[in-house]
mmCIF file of C-alpha atoms in Angstrom:
data_model
loop_
_atom_site.group_PDB
_atom_site.id
_atom_site.type_symbol
_atom_site.label_atom_id
_atom_site.label_comp_id
_atom_site.label_asym_id
_atom_site.label_seq_id
_atom_site.Cartn_x
_atom_site.Cartn_y
_atom_site.Cartn_z
ATOM 1 C CA MET I 1 71.835 147.325 114.478
ATOM 2 C CA SER I 2 73.521 149.355 117.217
ATOM 3 C CA SER I 3 77.193 150.216 117.465
ATOM 4 C CA GLY I 4 79.326 147.411 118.812
ATOM 5 C CA GLU I 5 77.202 144.579 117.444
ATOM 6 C CA VAL I 6 78.295 142.175 114.722
ATOM 7 C CA ALA I 7 75.602 139.986 113.208
ATOM 8 C CA GLN I 8 75.957 136.551 111.685
ATOM 9 C CA MET I 9 76.722 136.588 107.988
ATOM 10 C CA MET I 10 73.645 137.564 105.991
ATOM 11 C CA ARG I 11 72.668 135.476 102.976
ATOM 12 C CA LEU I 12 69.363 135.558 101.075
ATOM 13 C CA ILE I 13 70.086 133.303 98.063
ATOM 14 C CA ASP I 14 72.328 130.255 98.371
ATOM 15 C CA GLU I 15 74.669 128.671 95.833
ATOM 16 C CA THR I 16 71.835 126.694 94.222
ATOM 17 C CA GLY I 17 69.677 129.778 93.711
ATOM 18 C CA ALA I 18 67.295 128.834 96.520
ATOM 19 C CA VAL I 19 65.967 131.500 98.877
ATOM 20 C CA VAL I 20 67.338 131.302 102.408
ATOM 21 C CA GLY I 21 64.646 131.859 105.040
ATOM 22 C CA ASP I 22 61.184 133.187 104.243
ATOM 23 C CA GLY I 23 62.359 135.599 101.567
ATOM 24 C CA ALA I 24 60.575 138.529 103.218
ATOM 25 C CA THR I 25 63.557 140.846 102.767
ATOM 26 C CA LEU I 26 64.386 139.743 99.228
ATOM 27 C CA PRO I 27 64.592 142.674 96.752
ATOM 28 C CA ALA I 28 61.825 142.889 94.144
ATOM 29 C CA PRO I 29 62.165 140.552 91.118
ATOM 30 C CA GLU I 30 62.626 143.557 88.808
ATOM 31 C CA ALA I 31 65.555 144.784 90.923
ATOM 32 C CA LEU I 32 67.166 141.345 90.909
ATOM 33 C CA LEU I 33 66.716 141.044 87.161
ATOM 34 C CA ASP I 34 68.380 144.406 86.619
ATOM 35 C CA GLY I 35 71.099 143.339 89.033
ATOM 36 C CA TYR I 36 71.728 140.209 86.964
ATOM 37 C CA ARG I 37 71.977 142.345 83.816
ATOM 38 C CA ARG I 38 74.591 144.476 85.551
ATOM 39 C CA LEU I 39 76.480 141.365 86.663
ATOM 40 C CA VAL I 40 76.632 140.137 83.067
ATOM 41 C CA LEU I 41 78.063 143.485 81.966
ATOM 42 C CA ALA I 42 80.584 143.515 84.828
ATOM 43 C CA ARG I 43 81.807 139.980 84.064
ATOM 44 C CA ARG I 44 82.185 140.807 80.373
ATOM 45 C CA LEU I 45 84.113 143.979 81.240
ATOM 46 C CA ASN I 46 86.523 141.945 83.359
ATOM 47 C CA GLU I 47 87.025 139.437 80.546
ATOM 48 C CA GLN I 48 87.554 142.160 77.938
ATOM 49 C CA ALA I 49 90.044 144.070 80.083
ATOM 50 C CA GLU I 50 92.078 140.925 80.709
ATOM 51 C CA ALA I 51 92.132 140.282 76.956
ATOM 52 C CA LEU I 52 93.385 143.837 76.371
ATOM 53 C CA VAL I 53 96.288 143.148 78.734
ATOM 54 C CA ARG I 54 97.289 140.099 76.710
ATOM 55 C CA GLN I 55 97.105 142.219 73.534
ATOM 56 C CA GLY I 56 99.361 144.885 75.050
ATOM 57 C CA ARG I 57 96.589 147.488 75.103
ATOM 58 C CA LEU I 58 96.538 147.703 78.896
ATOM 59 C CA ALA I 59 99.588 147.783 81.116
ATOM 60 C CA VAL I 60 97.931 145.939 83.963
ATOM 61 C CA TYR I 61 94.488 144.819 85.098
ATOM 62 C CA PRO I 62 93.450 143.801 88.614
ATOM 63 C CA SER I 63 90.369 141.721 87.857
ATOM 64 C CA SER I 64 87.317 141.571 90.118
ATOM 65 C CA HIS I 65 86.255 138.247 88.562
ATOM 66 C CA GLY I 66 84.169 136.539 91.232
ATOM 67 C CA GLN I 67 83.577 139.787 93.114
ATOM 68 C CA GLU I 68 81.138 141.328 90.639
ATOM 69 C CA ALA I 69 78.208 141.245 93.074
ATOM 70 C CA CYS I 70 80.093 143.610 95.408
ATOM 71 C CA GLN I 71 80.934 145.857 92.463
ATOM 72 C CA VAL I 72 77.376 146.066 91.171
ATOM 73 C CA ALA I 73 75.656 146.437 94.544
ATOM 74 C CA ALA I 74 78.032 149.164 95.756
ATOM 75 C CA ALA I 75 77.116 151.344 92.784
ATOM 76 C CA ALA I 76 73.434 150.459 92.573
ATOM 77 C CA VAL I 77 72.506 151.555 96.097
ATOM 78 C CA LEU I 78 73.894 155.081 95.688
ATOM 79 C CA ALA I 79 71.891 158.167 94.738
ATOM 80 C CA GLU I 80 73.128 160.451 91.970
ATOM 81 C CA THR I 81 74.396 162.955 94.543
ATOM 82 C CA ASP I 82 76.380 160.358 96.506
ATOM 83 C CA TRP I 83 80.078 159.589 96.094
ATOM 84 C CA LEU I 84 81.984 156.392 95.305
ATOM 85 C CA PHE I 85 85.610 156.020 96.431
ATOM 86 C CA PRO I 86 87.086 153.021 94.551
ATOM 87 C CA THR I 87 90.357 151.108 94.608
ATOM 88 C CA TYR I 88 92.345 149.904 91.620
ATOM 89 C CA ARG I 89 90.251 146.673 91.551
ATOM 90 C CA ASP I 90 86.908 148.467 91.249
ATOM 91 C CA VAL I 91 86.706 149.184 87.521
ATOM 92 C CA ALA I 92 83.412 147.304 87.266
ATOM 93 C CA ALA I 93 81.917 149.318 90.138
ATOM 94 C CA ILE I 94 82.852 152.602 88.457
ATOM 95 C CA ALA I 95 81.338 151.434 85.180
ATOM 96 C CA ALA I 96 78.211 150.313 87.050
ATOM 97 C CA ARG I 97 78.031 153.839 88.465
ATOM 98 C CA GLY I 98 77.636 155.059 84.878
ATOM 99 C CA VAL I 99 81.162 156.088 83.903
ATOM 100 C CA ASP I 100 82.199 155.086 80.366
ATOM 101 C CA PRO I 101 84.367 151.943 80.785
ATOM 102 C CA VAL I 102 86.854 153.290 78.233
ATOM 103 C CA ASP I 103 87.425 156.325 80.445
ATOM 104 C CA VAL I 104 87.778 154.072 83.502
ATOM 105 C CA LEU I 105 90.503 151.971 81.873
ATOM 106 C CA VAL I 106 92.801 154.698 80.558
ATOM 107 C CA MET I 107 94.671 154.941 83.873
ATOM 108 C CA LEU I 108 95.502 151.237 83.638
ATOM 109 C CA ARG I 109 96.853 151.922 80.152
ATOM 110 C CA GLY I 110 99.359 154.270 81.709
ATOM 111 C CA ASP I 111 97.818 157.695 81.247
ATOM 112 C CA TRP I 112 98.705 160.229 83.921
ATOM 113 C CA HIS I 113 95.089 161.076 84.737
ATOM 114 C CA CYS I 114 92.212 158.943 85.998
ATOM 115 C CA GLY I 115 90.247 159.253 82.765
ATOM 116 C CA TYR I 116 87.061 160.832 84.042
ATOM 117 C CA ASP I 117 85.935 163.944 85.878
ATOM 118 C CA PRO I 118 85.587 163.034 89.580
ATOM 119 C CA LEU I 119 83.386 166.060 90.333
ATOM 120 C CA ALA I 120 81.009 165.434 87.443
ATOM 121 C CA THR I 121 80.731 161.686 88.036
ATOM 122 C CA ARG I 122 80.988 161.769 91.842
ATOM 123 C CA VAL I 123 83.563 158.985 91.602
ATOM 124 C CA ALA I 124 86.991 159.592 93.125
ATOM 125 C CA PRO I 125 90.093 158.495 91.177
ATOM 126 C CA GLN I 126 91.004 154.856 91.658
ATOM 127 C CA ALA I 127 93.461 154.519 94.538
ATOM 128 C CA THR I 128 96.390 152.155 94.075
ATOM 129 C CA PRO I 129 98.057 152.636 97.509
ATOM 130 C CA LEU I 130 96.133 150.621 100.092
ATOM 131 C CA ALA I 131 93.517 152.518 102.120
ATOM 132 C CA THR I 132 94.711 156.015 101.244
ATOM 133 C CA GLN I 133 91.304 156.772 99.735
ATOM 134 C CA LEU I 134 89.493 156.057 103.003
ATOM 135 C CA PRO I 135 90.433 159.280 104.873
ATOM 136 C CA HIS I 136 89.583 161.184 101.671
ATOM 137 C CA ALA I 137 86.175 159.523 101.584
ATOM 138 C CA VAL I 138 85.536 160.447 105.194
ATOM 139 C CA GLY I 139 86.607 164.016 104.491
ATOM 140 C CA VAL I 140 84.096 164.330 101.662
ATOM 141 C CA GLY I 141 81.367 162.850 103.838
ATOM 142 C CA HIS I 142 82.215 165.091 106.782
ATOM 143 C CA ALA I 143 82.259 168.187 104.576
ATOM 144 C CA ALA I 144 78.849 167.300 103.142
ATOM 145 C CA ARG I 145 77.469 166.921 106.652
ATOM 146 C CA LEU I 146 78.863 170.307 107.701
ATOM 147 C CA LYS I 147 77.204 171.876 104.651
ATOM 148 C CA GLY I 148 73.870 170.309 105.516
ATOM 149 C CA GLU I 149 73.804 168.019 102.458
ATOM 150 C CA ASP I 150 72.450 164.489 102.567
ATOM 151 C CA THR I 151 75.346 163.047 100.558
ATOM 152 C CA VAL I 152 76.501 159.535 101.413
ATOM 153 C CA VAL I 153 79.954 158.199 100.569
ATOM 154 C CA MET I 154 80.633 154.558 99.660
ATOM 155 C CA ALA I 155 84.271 153.778 100.485
ATOM 156 C CA LEU I 156 85.588 150.552 98.952
ATOM 157 C CA CYS I 157 88.624 148.624 100.119
ATOM 158 C CA GLY I 158 89.961 145.089 100.352
ATOM 159 C CA ASP I 159 90.891 142.954 103.331
ATOM 160 C CA GLY I 160 94.524 143.988 103.007
ATOM 161 C CA ALA I 161 93.575 147.628 103.496
ATOM 162 C CA THR I 162 92.188 146.861 106.957
ATOM 163 C CA SER I 163 95.777 146.301 108.125
ATOM 164 C CA GLU I 164 96.751 149.857 107.207
ATOM 165 C CA GLY I 165 96.831 152.887 109.478
ATOM 166 C CA ASP I 166 94.623 154.885 107.135
ATOM 167 C CA PHE I 167 91.828 152.366 107.738
ATOM 168 C CA HIS I 168 92.005 152.985 111.492
ATOM 169 C CA GLU I 169 92.147 156.760 111.142
ATOM 170 C CA ALA I 170 89.243 156.860 108.704
ATOM 171 C CA LEU I 171 87.019 154.593 110.826
ATOM 172 C CA ASN I 172 87.817 156.457 114.029
ATOM 173 C CA PHE I 173 87.170 159.920 112.577
ATOM 174 C CA ALA I 174 83.980 158.810 110.856
ATOM 175 C CA ALA I 175 82.683 157.233 114.057
ATOM 176 C CA VAL I 176 83.484 160.208 116.294
ATOM 177 C CA PHE I 177 81.913 162.732 113.920
ATOM 178 C CA ALA I 178 79.115 160.468 112.620
ATOM 179 C CA SER I 179 80.300 160.912 109.042
ATOM 180 C CA PRO I 180 77.885 159.561 106.395
ATOM 181 C CA VAL I 181 80.216 156.864 105.086
ATOM 182 C CA VAL I 182 79.672 153.191 104.288
ATOM 183 C CA PHE I 183 82.915 151.217 104.434
ATOM 184 C CA LEU I 184 82.614 148.167 102.168
ATOM 185 C CA VAL I 185 85.457 145.713 102.719
ATOM 186 C CA GLN I 186 85.644 143.152 99.924
ATOM 187 C CA ASN I 187 87.266 140.309 101.808
ATOM 188 C CA ASN I 188 88.632 138.286 98.891
ATOM 189 C CA LYS I 189 91.026 136.419 101.239
ATOM 190 C CA TYR I 190 94.332 137.762 99.908
ATOM 191 C CA ALA I 191 96.347 140.962 100.045
ATOM 192 C CA ILE I 192 98.225 140.104 96.843
ATOM 193 C CA SER I 193 99.894 136.933 98.189
ATOM 194 C CA VAL I 194 99.302 137.413 101.926
ATOM 195 C CA PRO I 195 96.379 135.311 103.195
ATOM 196 C CA LEU I 196 93.821 136.750 105.588
ATOM 197 C CA SER I 197 95.151 134.531 108.388
ATOM 198 C CA ARG I 198 98.457 136.485 108.266
ATOM 199 C CA GLN I 199 96.707 139.858 108.253
ATOM 200 C CA SER I 200 94.303 139.688 111.139
ATOM 201 C CA ALA I 201 93.547 137.568 114.199
ATOM 202 C CA ALA I 202 90.134 139.214 114.625
ATOM 203 C CA GLU I 203 87.036 137.010 114.626
ATOM 204 C CA SER I 204 85.996 138.823 111.466
ATOM 205 C CA LEU I 205 86.843 142.089 109.739
ATOM 206 C CA ALA I 206 83.355 143.373 110.564
ATOM 207 C CA ALA I 207 84.203 142.771 114.228
ATOM 208 C CA LYS I 208 86.764 145.557 113.990
ATOM 209 C CA GLY I 209 83.835 147.975 114.012
ATOM 210 C CA VAL I 210 83.304 147.222 117.721
ATOM 211 C CA GLY I 211 86.490 149.039 118.656
ATOM 212 C CA TYR I 212 85.333 152.168 116.856
ATOM 213 C CA GLY I 213 81.716 152.087 118.019
ATOM 214 C CA VAL I 214 80.595 151.413 114.451
ATOM 215 C CA PRO I 215 78.053 148.719 113.502
ATOM 216 C CA GLY I 216 79.764 145.834 111.730
ATOM 217 C CA VAL I 217 77.831 143.701 109.258
ATOM 218 C CA ARG I 218 78.944 140.486 107.548
ATOM 219 C CA VAL I 219 77.304 139.592 104.255
ATOM 220 C CA ASP I 220 77.775 136.918 101.627
ATOM 221 C CA GLY I 221 79.742 138.891 99.048
ATOM 222 C CA ASN I 222 78.623 136.647 96.188
ATOM 223 C CA ASP I 223 74.917 137.115 96.967
ATOM 224 C CA LEU I 224 73.710 140.216 95.136
ATOM 225 C CA ALA I 225 70.352 140.155 96.909
ATOM 226 C CA ALA I 226 71.898 140.164 100.387
ATOM 227 C CA LEU I 227 74.449 142.810 99.420
ATOM 228 C CA THR I 228 71.700 145.054 98.060
ATOM 229 C CA VAL I 229 69.705 144.819 101.287
ATOM 230 C CA VAL I 230 72.689 145.332 103.609
ATOM 231 C CA LEU I 231 74.222 148.212 101.667
ATOM 232 C CA SER I 232 70.859 149.923 101.113
ATOM 233 C CA GLU I 233 70.234 149.936 104.840
ATOM 234 C CA ALA I 234 73.759 151.190 105.556
ATOM 235 C CA VAL I 235 73.298 154.027 103.038
ATOM 236 C CA ALA I 236 69.886 154.906 104.485
ATOM 237 C CA ARG I 237 71.347 154.899 107.994
ATOM 238 C CA ALA I 238 74.133 157.252 106.946
ATOM 239 C CA ARG I 239 71.645 159.547 105.193
ATOM 240 C CA ARG I 240 69.550 159.717 108.358
ATOM 241 C CA GLY I 241 72.590 161.121 110.149
ATOM 242 C CA GLU I 242 73.248 157.984 112.194
ATOM 243 C CA GLY I 243 76.870 157.644 111.125
ATOM 244 C CA PRO I 244 79.052 155.083 109.366
ATOM 245 C CA THR I 245 78.656 151.334 108.938
ATOM 246 C CA LEU I 246 81.416 148.788 108.372
ATOM 247 C CA VAL I 247 80.315 146.054 105.954
ATOM 248 C CA GLU I 248 82.465 142.974 105.358
ATOM 249 C CA ALA I 249 81.592 141.118 102.161
ATOM 250 C CA ASP I 250 82.757 137.501 102.181
ATOM 251 C CA THR I 251 83.972 136.832 98.638
ATOM 252 C CA TYR I 252 86.946 135.433 96.744
ATOM 253 C CA ARG I 253 89.366 136.630 94.098
ATOM 254 C CA ILE I 254 89.106 133.889 91.456
ATOM 255 C CA HIS I 255 91.816 135.238 89.160
ATOM 256 C CA ALA I 256 95.348 136.389 89.902
ATOM 257 C CA HIS I 257 95.983 139.646 91.755
ATOM 258 C CA THR I 258 96.978 141.139 88.397
ATOM 259 C CA ASN I 259 98.475 139.835 85.163
ATOM 260 C CA ALA I 260 101.897 140.301 86.842
ATOM 261 C CA ASP I 261 101.035 137.817 89.592
ATOM 262 C CA ASP I 262 101.516 134.030 89.786
ATOM 263 C CA PRO I 263 98.928 132.818 92.336
ATOM 264 C CA SER I 264 100.163 129.220 92.129
ATOM 265 C CA ARG I 265 103.030 130.295 94.390
ATOM 266 C CA TYR I 266 100.737 131.010 97.339
ATOM 267 C CA ARG I 267 97.428 129.156 96.888
ATOM 268 C CA ALA I 268 96.339 125.730 95.687
ATOM 269 C CA ASP I 269 94.086 125.169 92.687
ATOM 270 C CA ASP I 270 91.570 123.165 94.729
ATOM 271 C CA GLU I 271 91.028 126.208 96.960
ATOM 272 C CA VAL I 272 89.970 128.196 93.892
ATOM 273 C CA GLU I 273 87.770 125.356 92.624
ATOM 274 C CA LYS I 274 85.802 125.339 95.904
ATOM 275 C CA TRP I 275 84.733 128.910 95.247
ATOM 276 C CA ARG I 276 83.646 128.518 91.615
ATOM 277 C CA PRO I 277 80.192 127.078 92.464
ATOM 278 C CA ARG I 278 79.590 130.168 94.643
ATOM 279 C CA ASP I 279 79.896 132.422 91.589
ATOM 280 C CA PRO I 280 77.544 135.415 91.953
ATOM 281 C CA LEU I 281 76.256 135.149 88.378
ATOM 282 C CA LEU I 282 75.513 131.427 88.584
ATOM 283 C CA ARG I 283 73.455 131.643 91.769
ATOM 284 C CA LEU I 284 71.392 134.676 90.724
ATOM 285 C CA ARG I 285 70.838 133.189 87.267
ATOM 286 C CA ALA I 286 69.645 129.952 88.871
ATOM 287 C CA HIS I 287 67.264 131.861 91.133
ATOM 288 C CA LEU I 288 65.814 134.032 88.366
ATOM 289 C CA THR I 289 65.441 131.076 86.001
ATOM 290 C CA THR I 290 63.618 129.044 88.640
ATOM 291 C CA THR I 291 61.217 131.882 89.401
ATOM 292 C CA GLY I 292 60.596 132.476 85.696
ATOM 293 C CA ALA I 293 61.844 136.062 85.765
ATOM 294 C CA LEU I 294 64.808 135.330 83.488
ATOM 295 C CA THR I 295 63.747 134.106 80.060
ATOM 296 C CA SER I 296 65.942 132.996 77.193
ATOM 297 C CA ARG I 297 64.965 136.196 75.352
ATOM 298 C CA LEU I 298 66.172 138.405 78.217
ATOM 299 C CA GLU I 299 69.340 136.375 78.600
ATOM 300 C CA ALA I 300 70.093 136.910 74.912
ATOM 301 C CA GLU I 301 69.413 140.653 75.274
ATOM 302 C CA PHE I 302 71.797 140.911 78.245
ATOM 303 C CA ALA I 303 74.496 138.973 76.398
ATOM 304 C CA ALA I 304 74.107 141.191 73.332
ATOM 305 C CA ALA I 305 74.392 144.332 75.464
ATOM 306 C CA ALA I 306 77.541 142.945 77.065
ATOM 307 C CA GLU I 307 79.087 142.228 73.666
ATOM 308 C CA GLU I 308 78.193 145.728 72.479
ATOM 309 C CA MET I 309 79.901 147.186 75.557
ATOM 310 C CA ALA I 310 82.970 145.010 74.967
ATOM 311 C CA ALA I 311 83.163 146.161 71.336
ATOM 312 C CA HIS I 312 82.978 149.765 72.536
ATOM 313 C CA VAL I 313 85.866 149.108 74.948
ATOM 314 C CA ARG I 314 87.972 147.459 72.235
ATOM 315 C CA ALA I 315 87.391 150.383 69.892
ATOM 316 C CA GLY I 316 88.183 152.916 72.593
ATOM 317 C CA MET I 317 91.352 151.204 73.744
ATOM 318 C CA GLY I 318 92.557 150.170 70.315
ATOM 319 C CA GLY I 319 94.102 153.475 69.296
ATOM 320 C CA GLU I 320 97.509 154.706 70.308
ATOM 321 C CA SER I 321 97.752 157.457 72.912
ATOM 322 C CA VAL I 322 99.113 160.805 71.788
ATOM 323 C CA LEU I 323 101.629 161.685 74.467
ATOM 324 C CA ASP I 324 102.972 165.140 75.225
ATOM 325 C CA PRO I 325 106.100 165.045 77.427
ATOM 326 C CA ALA I 326 105.383 168.634 78.507
ATOM 327 C CA GLU I 327 102.404 167.299 80.480
ATOM 328 C CA LEU I 328 104.920 165.952 82.989
ATOM 329 C CA PHE I 329 105.101 169.459 84.365
ATOM 330 C CA ALA I 330 101.459 170.427 84.054
ATOM 331 C CA HIS I 331 99.062 170.454 87.002
ATOM 332 C CA VAL I 332 101.857 169.977 89.570
ATOM 333 C CA TYR I 333 101.465 173.492 90.985
ATOM 334 C CA SER I 334 98.937 176.195 90.110
ATOM 335 C CA THR I 335 101.969 178.443 89.558
ATOM 336 C CA PRO I 336 104.996 176.440 88.394
ATOM 337 C CA THR I 337 108.071 176.836 90.564
ATOM 338 C CA PRO I 338 111.301 178.226 89.049
ATOM 339 C CA GLN I 339 112.838 174.755 89.291
ATOM 340 C CA LEU I 340 109.897 173.206 87.451
ATOM 341 C CA ARG I 341 110.067 175.830 84.692
ATOM 342 C CA GLU I 342 113.808 175.187 84.376
ATOM 343 C CA GLN I 343 113.290 171.427 84.088
ATOM 344 C CA ALA I 344 110.522 171.900 81.507
ATOM 345 C CA ALA I 345 112.737 174.155 79.434
ATOM 346 C CA LEU I 346 115.606 171.664 79.618
ATOM 347 C CA LEU I 347 113.378 168.809 78.421
ATOM 348 C CA ALA I 348 111.945 170.948 75.606
ATOM 349 C CA ALA I 349 115.450 171.861 74.436
ATOM 350 C CA GLU I 350 116.549 168.220 74.471
ATOM 351 C CA LEU I 351 113.481 167.129 72.526
ATOM 352 C CA ASN I 352 114.015 169.862 69.948
ATOM 353 C CA GLU I 353 117.609 168.740 69.532
ATOM 354 C CA VAL I 354 116.548 165.143 68.964
ATOM 355 C CA ARG I 355 113.893 166.165 66.440
ATOM 356 C CA SER I 356 116.125 168.537 64.493
#
C-alpha cells in the first residue's frame, strides 16, 4: 500500500471461527496454533494480575483483557534485534516478547524501576504518560537507520494517545526521515472514560496517516491471523527501508481502565456484552478446533502451561519488597548535585534518629 491510502478493515477469521475470503493469506496452521497458546498465556496473565490487585500485591493493573490478540501479534512479528515500545497496558505484550512476567509487573507494584533491562530485552520501559514513548521509539528507529542497522521498532499506543502532540510529532518525523517504525494503535474505544467520538472526528484513526504521508491500515484487532499478516508486512516494509506504517487495530477494552475505575459511569453493560462474542481467544479456538489443529490434549497442555506461569507470578509477587529510602537519590544524576547530597544526608540523619 502506498502512502496516503487507507484500506478497508482487514479480517481473516470471523467471530464464528470461519475463514473470511479464500484464506490464501492465512498464516500457517502451526503459527496459528502457537498464537493460540500465546493468547491463553496472555489471558491467564491478565487474570492473575487482576487477582494480585485484589490481594494487595499490586498497586494497580490496567488489564488488556479482550485485547490479547494485539498484545501477542505485536511481539510475535518482531525479530530478536527489534525493539518494542509499550504503554502501561501492554504487560502481556512484554511477556510475549520473552520478559519474565514477574519482572514486568514490579513497576505496577510500586518499584521505582521498570523491572527489566531495556537494553538486554530490547523492550523500553512501560510509558504511563500518553504518547510520550512514541518520539522515543522514532528516535531509536532513526538512530538504527543512521548506523546502517536493520532494526525495526514497534511503537504501541491507544486511541487516546492519538489526540496528543507527541503522536503528531512522532508520526511526522518518522514519515519525513523514513524511520523504521510500526505504529500500532489499539483502538479500544476509550481514553479512560472519554469515548472515541469525543477524541476524533476523523473517518478512522488509520486515516490520520494520510496527513503524514504514511500508509494507514485498519485491521480487526481481535483477529490474531489478520493482525499477524498486517503487522508482519508493516515490519518487513520498515526493514526494507520504506518507512513507517500506521496500523489501527479495532478492538475493545472489556474490563475497567484500571482497578481504580468505575466504567459503569460512562458506558452501558450491553455495549460490553456486544463485544464478548468477538473475543480473540474464542474465535481462534473455534477455527483451530474446526480444522482439527487444536486437540483436547494440546488444549490441556496450554492450560497447564498457563497455570504454571500464573503460579510463578504468584510466587514472585508474593514476597515483600525490601525498600531502601536512599535509592530516592540514586540514578538522578551521574554526579549528585550539592543539593541532592544535602537532602540525602538530611534523610539519613532523620532515619537514624528514628531507629535509635
